[in-house]
Short mmCIF file of C-alpha atoms in Angstrom, two decimals:
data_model
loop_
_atom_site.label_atom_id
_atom_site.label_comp_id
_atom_site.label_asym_id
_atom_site.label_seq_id
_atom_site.Cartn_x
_atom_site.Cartn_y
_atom_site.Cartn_z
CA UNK R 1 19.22 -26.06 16.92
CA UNK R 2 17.21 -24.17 13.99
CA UNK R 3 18.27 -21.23 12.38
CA UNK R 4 16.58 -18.08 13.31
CA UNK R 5 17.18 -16.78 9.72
CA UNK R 6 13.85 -18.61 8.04
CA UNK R 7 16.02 -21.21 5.87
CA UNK R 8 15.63 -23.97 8.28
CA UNK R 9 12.00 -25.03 7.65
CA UNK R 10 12.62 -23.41 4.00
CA UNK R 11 10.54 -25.84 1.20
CA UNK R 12 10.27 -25.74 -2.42
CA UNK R 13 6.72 -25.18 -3.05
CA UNK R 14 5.26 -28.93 -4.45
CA UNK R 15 4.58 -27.34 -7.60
CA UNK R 16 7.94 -25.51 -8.18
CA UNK R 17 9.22 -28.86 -7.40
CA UNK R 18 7.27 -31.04 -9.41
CA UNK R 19 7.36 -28.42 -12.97
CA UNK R 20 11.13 -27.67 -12.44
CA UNK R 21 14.02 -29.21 -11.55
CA UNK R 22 16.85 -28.24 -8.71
CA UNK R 23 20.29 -26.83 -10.31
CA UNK R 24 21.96 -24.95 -7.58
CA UNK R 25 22.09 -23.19 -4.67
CA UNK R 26 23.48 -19.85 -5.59
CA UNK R 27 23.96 -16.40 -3.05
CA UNK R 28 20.46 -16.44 -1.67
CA UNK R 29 18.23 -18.67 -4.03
CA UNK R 30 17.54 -22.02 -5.65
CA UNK R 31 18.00 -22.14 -9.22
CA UNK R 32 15.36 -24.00 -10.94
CA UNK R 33 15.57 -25.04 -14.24
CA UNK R 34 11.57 -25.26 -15.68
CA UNK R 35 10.97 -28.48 -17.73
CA UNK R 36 9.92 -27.21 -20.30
CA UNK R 37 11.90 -27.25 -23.57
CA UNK R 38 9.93 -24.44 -25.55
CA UNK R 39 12.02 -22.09 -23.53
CA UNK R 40 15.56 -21.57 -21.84
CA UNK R 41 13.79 -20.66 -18.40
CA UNK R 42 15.39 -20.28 -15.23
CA UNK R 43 13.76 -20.15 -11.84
CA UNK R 44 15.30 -18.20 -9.23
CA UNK R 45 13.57 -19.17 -5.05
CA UNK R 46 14.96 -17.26 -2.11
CA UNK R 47 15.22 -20.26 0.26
CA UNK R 48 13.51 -18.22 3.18
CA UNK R 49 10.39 -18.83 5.03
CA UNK R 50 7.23 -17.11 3.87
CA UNK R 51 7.87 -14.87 1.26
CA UNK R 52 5.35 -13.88 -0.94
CA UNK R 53 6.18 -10.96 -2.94
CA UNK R 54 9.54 -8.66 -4.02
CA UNK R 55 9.15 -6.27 -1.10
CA UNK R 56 8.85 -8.88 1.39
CA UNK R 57 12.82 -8.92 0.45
CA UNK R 58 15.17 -7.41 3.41
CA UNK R 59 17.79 -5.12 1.81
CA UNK R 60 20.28 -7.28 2.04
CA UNK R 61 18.31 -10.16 0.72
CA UNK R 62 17.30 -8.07 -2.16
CA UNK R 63 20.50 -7.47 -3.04
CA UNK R 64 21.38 -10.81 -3.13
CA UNK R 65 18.36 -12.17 -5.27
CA UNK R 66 19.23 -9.05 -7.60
CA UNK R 67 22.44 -10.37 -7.94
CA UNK R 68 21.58 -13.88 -8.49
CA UNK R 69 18.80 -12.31 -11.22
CA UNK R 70 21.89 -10.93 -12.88
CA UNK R 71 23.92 -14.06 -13.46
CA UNK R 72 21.10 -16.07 -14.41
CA UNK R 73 20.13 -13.05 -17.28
CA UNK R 74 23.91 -13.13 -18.18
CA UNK R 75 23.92 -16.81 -18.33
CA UNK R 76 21.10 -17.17 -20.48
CA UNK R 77 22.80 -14.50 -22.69
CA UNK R 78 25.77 -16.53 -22.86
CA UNK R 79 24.28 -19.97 -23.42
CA UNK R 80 21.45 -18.85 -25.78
CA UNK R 81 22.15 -15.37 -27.56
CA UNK R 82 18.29 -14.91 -26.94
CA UNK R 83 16.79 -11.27 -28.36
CA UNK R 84 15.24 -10.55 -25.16
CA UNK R 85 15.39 -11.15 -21.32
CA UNK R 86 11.99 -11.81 -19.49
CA UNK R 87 11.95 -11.47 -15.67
CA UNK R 88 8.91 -11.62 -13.50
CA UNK R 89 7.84 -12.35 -10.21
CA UNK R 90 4.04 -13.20 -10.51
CA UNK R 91 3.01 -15.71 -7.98
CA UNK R 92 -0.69 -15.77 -8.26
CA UNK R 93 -0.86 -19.60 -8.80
CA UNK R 94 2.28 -20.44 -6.88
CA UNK R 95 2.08 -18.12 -3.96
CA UNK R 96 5.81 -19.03 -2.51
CA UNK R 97 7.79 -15.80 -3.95
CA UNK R 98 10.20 -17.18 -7.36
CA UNK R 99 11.34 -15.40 -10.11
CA UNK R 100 11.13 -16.70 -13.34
CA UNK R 101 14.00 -15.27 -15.60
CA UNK R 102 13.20 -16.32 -19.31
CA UNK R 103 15.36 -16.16 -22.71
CA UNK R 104 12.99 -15.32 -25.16
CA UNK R 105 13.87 -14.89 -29.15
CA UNK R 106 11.61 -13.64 -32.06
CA UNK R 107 10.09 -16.79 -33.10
CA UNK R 108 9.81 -18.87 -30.33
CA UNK R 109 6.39 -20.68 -29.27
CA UNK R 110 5.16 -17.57 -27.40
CA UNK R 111 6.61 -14.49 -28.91
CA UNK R 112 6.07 -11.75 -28.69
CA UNK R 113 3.41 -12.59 -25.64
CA UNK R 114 4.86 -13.94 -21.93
CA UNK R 115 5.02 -17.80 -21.56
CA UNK R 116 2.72 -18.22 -19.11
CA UNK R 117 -0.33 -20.43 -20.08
CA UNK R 118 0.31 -19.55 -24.32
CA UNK R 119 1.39 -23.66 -24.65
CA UNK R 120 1.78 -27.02 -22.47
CA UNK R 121 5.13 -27.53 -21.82
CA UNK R 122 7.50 -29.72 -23.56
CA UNK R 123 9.43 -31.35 -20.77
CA UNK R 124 13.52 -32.18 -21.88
CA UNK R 125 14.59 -35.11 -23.24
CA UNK R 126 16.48 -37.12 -20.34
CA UNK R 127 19.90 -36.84 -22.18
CA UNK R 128 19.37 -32.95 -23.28
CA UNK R 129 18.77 -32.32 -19.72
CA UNK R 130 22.21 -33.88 -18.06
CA UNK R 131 23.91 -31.97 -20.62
CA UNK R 132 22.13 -28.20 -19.85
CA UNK R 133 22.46 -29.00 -15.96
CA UNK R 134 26.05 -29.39 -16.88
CA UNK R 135 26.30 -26.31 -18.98
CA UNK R 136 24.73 -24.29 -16.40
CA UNK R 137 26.86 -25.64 -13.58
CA UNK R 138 29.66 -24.70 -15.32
CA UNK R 139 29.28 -21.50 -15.89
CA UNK R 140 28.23 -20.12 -12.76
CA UNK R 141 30.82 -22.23 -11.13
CA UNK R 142 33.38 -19.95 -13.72
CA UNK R 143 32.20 -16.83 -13.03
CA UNK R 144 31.36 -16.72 -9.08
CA UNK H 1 25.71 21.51 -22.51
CA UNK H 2 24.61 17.54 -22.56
CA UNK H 3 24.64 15.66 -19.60
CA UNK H 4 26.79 12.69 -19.48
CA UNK H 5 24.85 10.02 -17.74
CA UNK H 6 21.97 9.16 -20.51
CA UNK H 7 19.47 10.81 -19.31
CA UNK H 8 19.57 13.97 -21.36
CA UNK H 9 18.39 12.08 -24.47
CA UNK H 10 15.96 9.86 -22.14
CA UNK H 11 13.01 10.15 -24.50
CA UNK H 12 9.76 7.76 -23.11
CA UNK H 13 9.11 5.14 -25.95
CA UNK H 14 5.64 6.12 -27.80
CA UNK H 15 3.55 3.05 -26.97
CA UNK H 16 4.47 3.90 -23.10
CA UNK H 17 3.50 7.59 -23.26
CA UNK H 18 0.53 6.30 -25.46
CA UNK H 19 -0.89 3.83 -23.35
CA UNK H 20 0.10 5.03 -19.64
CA UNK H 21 0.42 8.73 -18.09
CA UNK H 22 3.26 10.39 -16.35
CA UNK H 23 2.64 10.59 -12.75
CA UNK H 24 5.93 11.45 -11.25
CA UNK H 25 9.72 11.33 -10.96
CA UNK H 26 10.99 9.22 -8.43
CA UNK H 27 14.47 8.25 -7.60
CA UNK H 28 15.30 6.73 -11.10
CA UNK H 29 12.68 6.20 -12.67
CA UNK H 30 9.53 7.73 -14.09
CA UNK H 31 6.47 6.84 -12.81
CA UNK H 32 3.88 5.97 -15.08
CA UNK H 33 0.42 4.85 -14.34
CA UNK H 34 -1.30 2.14 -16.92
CA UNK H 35 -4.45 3.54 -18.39
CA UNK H 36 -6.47 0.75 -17.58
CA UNK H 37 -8.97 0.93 -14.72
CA UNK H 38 -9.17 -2.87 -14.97
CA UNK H 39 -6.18 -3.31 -12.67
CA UNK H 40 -4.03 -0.61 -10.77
CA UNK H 41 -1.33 -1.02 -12.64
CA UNK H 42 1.97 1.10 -12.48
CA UNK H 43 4.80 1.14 -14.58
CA UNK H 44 8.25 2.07 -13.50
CA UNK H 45 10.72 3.12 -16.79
CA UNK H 46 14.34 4.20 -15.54
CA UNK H 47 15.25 7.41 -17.53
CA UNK H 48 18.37 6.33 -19.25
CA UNK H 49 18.89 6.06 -22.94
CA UNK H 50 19.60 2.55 -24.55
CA UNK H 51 17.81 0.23 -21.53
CA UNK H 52 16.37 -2.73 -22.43
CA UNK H 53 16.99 -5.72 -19.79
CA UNK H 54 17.24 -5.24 -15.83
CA UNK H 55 20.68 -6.67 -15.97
CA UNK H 56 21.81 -3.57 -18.13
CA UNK H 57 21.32 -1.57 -15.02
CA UNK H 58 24.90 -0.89 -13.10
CA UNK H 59 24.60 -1.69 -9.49
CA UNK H 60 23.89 2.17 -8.00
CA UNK H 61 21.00 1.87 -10.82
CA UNK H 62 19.57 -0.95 -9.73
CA UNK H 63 19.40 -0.21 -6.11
CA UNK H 64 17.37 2.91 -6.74
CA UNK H 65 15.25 0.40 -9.15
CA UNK H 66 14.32 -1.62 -6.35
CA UNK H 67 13.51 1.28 -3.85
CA UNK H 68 11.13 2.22 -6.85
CA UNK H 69 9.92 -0.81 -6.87
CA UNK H 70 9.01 -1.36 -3.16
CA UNK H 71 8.30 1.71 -3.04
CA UNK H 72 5.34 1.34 -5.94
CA UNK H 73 4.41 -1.79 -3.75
CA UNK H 74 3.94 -0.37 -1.50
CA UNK H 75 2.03 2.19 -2.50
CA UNK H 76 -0.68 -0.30 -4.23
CA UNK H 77 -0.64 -2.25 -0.88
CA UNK H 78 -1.77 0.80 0.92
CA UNK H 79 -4.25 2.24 -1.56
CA UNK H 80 -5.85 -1.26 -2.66
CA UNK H 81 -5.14 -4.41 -0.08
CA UNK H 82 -4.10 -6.40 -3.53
CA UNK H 83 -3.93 -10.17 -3.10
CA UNK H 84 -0.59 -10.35 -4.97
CA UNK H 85 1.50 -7.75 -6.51
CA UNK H 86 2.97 -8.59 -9.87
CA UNK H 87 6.50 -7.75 -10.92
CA UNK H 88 7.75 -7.89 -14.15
CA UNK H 89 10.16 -6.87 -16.62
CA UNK H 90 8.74 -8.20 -20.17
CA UNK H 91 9.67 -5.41 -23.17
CA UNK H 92 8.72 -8.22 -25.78
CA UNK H 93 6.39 -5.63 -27.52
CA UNK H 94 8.23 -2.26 -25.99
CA UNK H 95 12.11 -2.80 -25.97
CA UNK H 96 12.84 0.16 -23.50
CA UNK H 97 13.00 -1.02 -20.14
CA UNK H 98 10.15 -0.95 -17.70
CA UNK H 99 9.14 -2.98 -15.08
CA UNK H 100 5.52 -3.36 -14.21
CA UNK H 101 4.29 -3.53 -10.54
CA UNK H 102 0.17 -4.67 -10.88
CA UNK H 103 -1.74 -4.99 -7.98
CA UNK H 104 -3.95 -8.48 -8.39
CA UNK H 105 -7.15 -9.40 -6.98
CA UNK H 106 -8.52 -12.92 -6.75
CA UNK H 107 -11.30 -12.60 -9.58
CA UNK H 108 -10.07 -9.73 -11.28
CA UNK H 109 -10.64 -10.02 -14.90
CA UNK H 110 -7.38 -12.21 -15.50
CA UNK H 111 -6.78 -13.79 -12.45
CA UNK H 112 -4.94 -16.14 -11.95
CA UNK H 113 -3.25 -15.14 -15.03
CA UNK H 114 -0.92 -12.58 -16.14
CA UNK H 115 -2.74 -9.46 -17.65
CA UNK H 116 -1.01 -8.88 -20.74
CA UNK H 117 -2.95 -10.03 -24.03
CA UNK H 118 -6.19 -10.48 -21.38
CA UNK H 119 -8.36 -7.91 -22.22
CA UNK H 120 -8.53 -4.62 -23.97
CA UNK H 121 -7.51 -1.93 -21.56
CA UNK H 122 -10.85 -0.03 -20.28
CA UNK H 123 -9.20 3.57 -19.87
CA UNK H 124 -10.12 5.56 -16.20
CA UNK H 125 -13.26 8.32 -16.36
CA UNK H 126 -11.54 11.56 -16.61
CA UNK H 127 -12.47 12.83 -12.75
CA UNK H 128 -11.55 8.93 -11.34
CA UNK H 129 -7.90 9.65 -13.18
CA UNK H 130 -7.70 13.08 -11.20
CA UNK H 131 -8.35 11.58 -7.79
CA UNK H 132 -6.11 8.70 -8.28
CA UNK H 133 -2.95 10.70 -9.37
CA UNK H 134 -3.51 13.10 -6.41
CA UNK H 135 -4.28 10.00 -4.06
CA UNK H 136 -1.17 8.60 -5.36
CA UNK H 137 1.09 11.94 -5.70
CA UNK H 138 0.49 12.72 -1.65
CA UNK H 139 0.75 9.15 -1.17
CA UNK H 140 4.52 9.09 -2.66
CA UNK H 141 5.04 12.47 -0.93
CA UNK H 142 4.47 11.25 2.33
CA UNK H 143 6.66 8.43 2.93
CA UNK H 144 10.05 9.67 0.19
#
């Protein structure tokens, strides 16, 4: 019988799931991981039916993605020491409602502008990945 | 005597009282409009000293960040009938925190793309500034 809740027809948009790949399923989102080696850049995906934008968030839900936004900032702080968090729900190309959550350092390909569209993306290394996917499992699984 | 929650040192960071104007106080934040008639573009900046990522806010801070913020998306969805709103917490450039909330059009002047680094900001006529404050003052008013 399908859940009245919106997650049972939930799916990744194609292009979330062909530019990033699945990590986890944390409180109320899929963590992504984007492909993209230029940047330690998490995607976070409420797995609920036809949201768009922030608001479109109950309460509770909101409380829960904020939640999720948290551990993803603190594990990017952990993992990368990175001078600055970036977190942004944008949408305009991909209109299924994700939030990218980005560790960004003085330097890097982009700085000091946001990712988006500054460079083609420099998808991981095979090996490289198995060991981040690791990494990140890991830690959330320590600290939930 | 000083107050003891950071706020009685909460000074707005020059570029952000250069570039934007203070509209309002709302529940934790200051409300800020972007001087740029390109986009409607608000800017939410929570008025506590030492800010600089989302995940630095403590939980009671962050819930009235996110009223703020649905409450500023609201407000553009009413006024405007965007396409998208953008959300996002950069601070590459301006290390204090603030979170933008941009209403988006499909064929504004940056669509699909973010707006930052797009084009140089177009500041409002004097008399369309007026209006929109007061449109978005009663606005506010009206629903807190």
């Amino acid at each position: 019988m399908p859940e009245c809740d919106g997650t049972a027809d939930f799916a990744l948009h194609p292009a979330l799931a062909r530019d990033a790949l699945f990590i986890d399923k944390w409180s109320v989102c899929q963590l992504l991981l984007m492909n993209d080696s230029r940047y330690p850049w998490l995607i976070l995906v409420p797995e609920r039916v036809g949201l768009r934008d922030l608001d479109d968030l109950t309460i509770e839900e909101s409380r829960g993605v904020w939640d999720d936004m948290a551990l993803a900032s603190r594990l990017l702080r952990t993992l990368y020491q990175p001078d600055k968090i970036n977190v942004a729900a944008l949408g305009n190309m991909v209109p299924q409602l994700h939030i990218h959550v980005i560790a960004r350092f003085r330097g890097d390909d982009a700085w000091p502008h946001p990712v988006w569209g500054q460079h083609p993306s420099r998808p991981y290394a095979e090996t490289d990945l198995q060991v981040l996917r690791n990494k990140i499992t890991l830690f959330a699984g320590r600290i939930c």
